[in-house]
mmCIF file of C-alpha atoms and ligand atoms in Angstrom:
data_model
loop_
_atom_site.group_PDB
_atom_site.id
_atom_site.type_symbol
_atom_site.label_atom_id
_atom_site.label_comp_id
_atom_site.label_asym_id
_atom_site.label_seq_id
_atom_site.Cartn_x
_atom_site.Cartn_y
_atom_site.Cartn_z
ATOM 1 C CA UNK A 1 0.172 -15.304 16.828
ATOM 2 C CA UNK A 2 2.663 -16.493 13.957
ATOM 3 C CA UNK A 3 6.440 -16.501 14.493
ATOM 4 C CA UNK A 4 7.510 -13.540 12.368
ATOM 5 C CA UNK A 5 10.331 -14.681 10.261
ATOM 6 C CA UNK A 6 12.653 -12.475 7.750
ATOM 7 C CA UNK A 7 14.598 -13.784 5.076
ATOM 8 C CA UNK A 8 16.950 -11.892 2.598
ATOM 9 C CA UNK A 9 18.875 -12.887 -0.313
ATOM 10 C CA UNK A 10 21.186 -11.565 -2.917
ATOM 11 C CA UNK A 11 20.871 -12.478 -6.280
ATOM 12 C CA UNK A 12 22.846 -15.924 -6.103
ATOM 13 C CA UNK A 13 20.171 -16.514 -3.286
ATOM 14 C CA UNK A 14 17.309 -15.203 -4.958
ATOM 15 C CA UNK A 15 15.586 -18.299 -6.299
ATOM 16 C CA UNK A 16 15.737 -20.469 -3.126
ATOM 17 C CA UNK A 17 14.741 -17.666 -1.230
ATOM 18 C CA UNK A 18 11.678 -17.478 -3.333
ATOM 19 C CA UNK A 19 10.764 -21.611 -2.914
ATOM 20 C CA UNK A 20 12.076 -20.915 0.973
ATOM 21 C CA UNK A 21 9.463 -18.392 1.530
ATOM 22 C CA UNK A 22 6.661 -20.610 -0.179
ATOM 23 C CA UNK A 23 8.017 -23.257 2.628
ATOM 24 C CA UNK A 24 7.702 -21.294 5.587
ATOM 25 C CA UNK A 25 4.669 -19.749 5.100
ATOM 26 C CA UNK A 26 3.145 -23.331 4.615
ATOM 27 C CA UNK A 27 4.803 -24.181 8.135
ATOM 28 C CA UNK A 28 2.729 -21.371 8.967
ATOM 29 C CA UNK A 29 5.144 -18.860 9.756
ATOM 30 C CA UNK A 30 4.598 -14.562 8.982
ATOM 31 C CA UNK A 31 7.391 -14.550 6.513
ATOM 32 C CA UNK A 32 9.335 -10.946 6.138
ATOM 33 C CA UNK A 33 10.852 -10.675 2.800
ATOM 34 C CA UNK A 34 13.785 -8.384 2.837
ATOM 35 C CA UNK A 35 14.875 -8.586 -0.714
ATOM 36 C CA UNK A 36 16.179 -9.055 -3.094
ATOM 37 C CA UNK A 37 13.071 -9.305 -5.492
ATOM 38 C CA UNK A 38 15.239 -10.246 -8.710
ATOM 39 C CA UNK A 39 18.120 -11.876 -9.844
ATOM 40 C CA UNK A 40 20.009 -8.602 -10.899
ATOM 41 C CA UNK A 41 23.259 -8.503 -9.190
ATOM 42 C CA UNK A 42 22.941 -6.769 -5.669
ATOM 43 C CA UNK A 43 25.361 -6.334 -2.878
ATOM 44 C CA UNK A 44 25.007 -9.031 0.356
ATOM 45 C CA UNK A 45 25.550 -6.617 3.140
ATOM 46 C CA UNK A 46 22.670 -4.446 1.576
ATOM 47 C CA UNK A 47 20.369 -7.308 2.618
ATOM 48 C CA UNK A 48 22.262 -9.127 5.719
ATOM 49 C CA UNK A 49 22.256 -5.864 7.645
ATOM 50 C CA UNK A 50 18.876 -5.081 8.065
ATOM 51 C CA UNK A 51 17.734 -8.637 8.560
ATOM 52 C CA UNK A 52 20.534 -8.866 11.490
ATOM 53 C CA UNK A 53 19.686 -5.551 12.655
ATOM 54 C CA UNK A 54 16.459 -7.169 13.195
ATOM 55 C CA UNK A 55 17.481 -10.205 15.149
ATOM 56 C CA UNK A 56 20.062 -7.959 17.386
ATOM 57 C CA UNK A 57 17.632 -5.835 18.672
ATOM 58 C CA UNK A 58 15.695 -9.200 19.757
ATOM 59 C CA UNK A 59 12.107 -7.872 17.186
ATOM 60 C CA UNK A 60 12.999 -11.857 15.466
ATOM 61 C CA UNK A 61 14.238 -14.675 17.285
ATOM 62 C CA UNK A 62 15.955 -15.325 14.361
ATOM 63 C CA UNK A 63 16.125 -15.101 10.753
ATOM 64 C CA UNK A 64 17.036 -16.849 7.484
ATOM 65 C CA UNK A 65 19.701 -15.562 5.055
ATOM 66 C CA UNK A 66 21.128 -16.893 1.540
ATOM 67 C CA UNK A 67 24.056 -15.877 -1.106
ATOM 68 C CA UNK A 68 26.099 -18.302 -2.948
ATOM 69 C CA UNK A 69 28.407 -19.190 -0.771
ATOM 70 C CA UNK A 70 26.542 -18.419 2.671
ATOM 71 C CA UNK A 71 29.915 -16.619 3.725
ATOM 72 C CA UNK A 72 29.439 -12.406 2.851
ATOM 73 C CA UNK A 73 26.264 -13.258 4.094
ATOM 74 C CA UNK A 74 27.287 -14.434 7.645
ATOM 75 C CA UNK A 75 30.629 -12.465 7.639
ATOM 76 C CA UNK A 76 27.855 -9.274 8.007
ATOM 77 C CA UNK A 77 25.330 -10.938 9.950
ATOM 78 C CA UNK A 78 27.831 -11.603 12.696
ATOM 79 C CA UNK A 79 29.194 -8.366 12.991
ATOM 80 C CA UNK A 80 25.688 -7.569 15.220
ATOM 81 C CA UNK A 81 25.378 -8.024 18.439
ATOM 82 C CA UNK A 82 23.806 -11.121 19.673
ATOM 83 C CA UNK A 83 24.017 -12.751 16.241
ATOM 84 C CA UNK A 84 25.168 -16.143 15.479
ATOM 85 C CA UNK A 85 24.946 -16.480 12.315
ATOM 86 C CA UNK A 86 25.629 -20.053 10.894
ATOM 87 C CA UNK A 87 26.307 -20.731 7.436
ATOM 88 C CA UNK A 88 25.138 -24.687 7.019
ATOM 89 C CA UNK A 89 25.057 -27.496 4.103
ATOM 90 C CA UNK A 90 23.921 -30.144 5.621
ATOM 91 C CA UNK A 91 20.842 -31.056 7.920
ATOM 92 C CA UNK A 92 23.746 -32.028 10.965
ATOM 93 C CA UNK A 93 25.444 -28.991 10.463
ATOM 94 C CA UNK A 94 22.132 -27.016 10.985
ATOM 95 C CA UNK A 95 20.869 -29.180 13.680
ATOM 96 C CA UNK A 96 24.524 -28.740 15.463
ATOM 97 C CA UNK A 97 24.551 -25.083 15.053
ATOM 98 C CA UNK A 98 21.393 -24.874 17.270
ATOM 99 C CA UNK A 99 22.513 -27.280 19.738
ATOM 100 C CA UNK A 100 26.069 -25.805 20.671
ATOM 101 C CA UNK A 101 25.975 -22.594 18.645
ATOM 102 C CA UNK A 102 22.448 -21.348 19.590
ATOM 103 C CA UNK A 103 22.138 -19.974 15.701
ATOM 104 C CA UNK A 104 19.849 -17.489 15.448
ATOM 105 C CA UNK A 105 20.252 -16.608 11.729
ATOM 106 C CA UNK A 106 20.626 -19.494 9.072
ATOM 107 C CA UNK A 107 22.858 -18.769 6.043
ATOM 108 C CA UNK A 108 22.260 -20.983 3.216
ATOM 109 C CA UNK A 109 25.013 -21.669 0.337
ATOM 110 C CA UNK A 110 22.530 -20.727 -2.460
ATOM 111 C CA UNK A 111 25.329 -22.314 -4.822
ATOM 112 C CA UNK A 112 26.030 -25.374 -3.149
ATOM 113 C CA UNK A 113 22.811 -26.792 -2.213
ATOM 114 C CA UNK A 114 19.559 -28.311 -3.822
ATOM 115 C CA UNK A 115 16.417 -26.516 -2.866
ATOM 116 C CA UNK A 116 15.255 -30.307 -1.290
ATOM 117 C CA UNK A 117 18.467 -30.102 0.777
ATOM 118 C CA UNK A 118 17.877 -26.747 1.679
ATOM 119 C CA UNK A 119 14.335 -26.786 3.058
ATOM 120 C CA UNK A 120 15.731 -29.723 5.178
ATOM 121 C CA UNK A 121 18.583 -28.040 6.514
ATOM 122 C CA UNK A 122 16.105 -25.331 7.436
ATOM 123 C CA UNK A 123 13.632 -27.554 8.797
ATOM 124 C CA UNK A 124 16.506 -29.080 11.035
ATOM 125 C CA UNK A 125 17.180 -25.365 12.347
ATOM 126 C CA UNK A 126 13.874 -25.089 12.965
ATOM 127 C CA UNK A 127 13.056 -27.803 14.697
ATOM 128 C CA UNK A 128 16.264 -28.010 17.013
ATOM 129 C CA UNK A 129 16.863 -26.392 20.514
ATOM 130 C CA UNK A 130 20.144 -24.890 22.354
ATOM 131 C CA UNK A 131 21.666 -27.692 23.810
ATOM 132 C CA UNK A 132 22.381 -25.005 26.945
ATOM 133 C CA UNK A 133 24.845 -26.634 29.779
ATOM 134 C CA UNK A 134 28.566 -26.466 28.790
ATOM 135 C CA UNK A 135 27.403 -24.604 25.251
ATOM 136 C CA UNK A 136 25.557 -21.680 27.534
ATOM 137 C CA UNK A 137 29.345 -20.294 28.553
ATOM 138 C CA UNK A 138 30.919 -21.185 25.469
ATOM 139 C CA UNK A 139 28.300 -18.631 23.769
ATOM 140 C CA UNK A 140 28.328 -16.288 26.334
ATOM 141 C CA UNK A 141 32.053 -15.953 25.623
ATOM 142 C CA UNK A 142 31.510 -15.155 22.287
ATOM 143 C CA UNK A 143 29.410 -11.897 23.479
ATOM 144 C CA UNK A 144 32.682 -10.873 26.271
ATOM 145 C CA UNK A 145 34.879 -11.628 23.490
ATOM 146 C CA UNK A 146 33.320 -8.555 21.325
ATOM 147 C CA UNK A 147 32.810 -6.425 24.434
ATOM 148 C CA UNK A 148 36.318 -6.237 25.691
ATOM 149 C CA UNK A 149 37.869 -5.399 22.076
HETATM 150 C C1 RB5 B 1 27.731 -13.318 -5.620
HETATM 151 O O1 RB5 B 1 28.342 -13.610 -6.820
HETATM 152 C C2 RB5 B 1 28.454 -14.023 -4.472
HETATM 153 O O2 RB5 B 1 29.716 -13.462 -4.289
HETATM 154 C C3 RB5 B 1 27.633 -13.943 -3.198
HETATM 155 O O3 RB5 B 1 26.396 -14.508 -3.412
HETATM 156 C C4 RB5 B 1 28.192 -14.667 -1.991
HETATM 157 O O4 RB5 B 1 28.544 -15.970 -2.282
HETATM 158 C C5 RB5 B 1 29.217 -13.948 -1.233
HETATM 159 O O5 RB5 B 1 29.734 -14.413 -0.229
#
């Protein structure tokens, strides 16, 4: 059965989300398309929410979001519980955030980023495992961190 992936956008996002979801469905993934289905102005939380709420709750393994910057987006994402939520510009950055930070939603800077770079920063989350080791307690902390506040 196909990965079920959901991605979610505001409307800085909007068109990359659109060639995105053309690109994951082609990698042959069940895309989930959370909105937004324009590029009238919309609120980021309205969208990072849901698509987090997903991931927290463990329905995804993980997710894709995209604004301008990447930042409202992951500022909401990682207010859930179990989500790391790692805003990335660069294929290193992406591949890194799997390898230490065990990133299960990638944030995209919509603004900052050509749709070529994009789908292979994605591809490089894709394709790149938790490191574990050393990185396993470092994220674990991150989780006792939230609890104990
Ligand atoms: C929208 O103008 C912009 O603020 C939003 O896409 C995002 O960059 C917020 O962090």
């Amino acid at each position: 059965m196909a990965e079920r992936i959901p991605i979610a956008s505001d409307h800085a996002g909007f068109a990359l989300k659109e060639s995105l979801k053309a690109r994951l469905t082609a990698l042959g993934f069940e895309v989930q398309d959370l909105g937004t289905s324009s590029e009238a102005s919309t609120d980021y939380p309205d969208y990072a929410h849901p698509l987090a709420e997903e991931v927290s709750t463990g329905e995804v393994m993980r997710g894709v979001l995209i604004c301008g910057t990447g930042l409202g987006m992951s500022y909401a994402a990682n207010r859930h519980a179990h989500v790391r939520a790692a805003v990335a510009w660069n294929p290193e950055v992406a591949a890194l955030a799997r390898q230490h930070n065990n990133a299960n939603v990638l944030v995209l800077p919509a603004r900052f980023v050509t749709p070529v770079e994009a789908e292979a920063i994605l591809q490089a989350w894709l394709d790149t495992p938790f490191d574990g080791g050393r990185h396993e307690r470092r994220v674990e902390k991150i989780e006792l961190e939230g609890d104990s506040q």
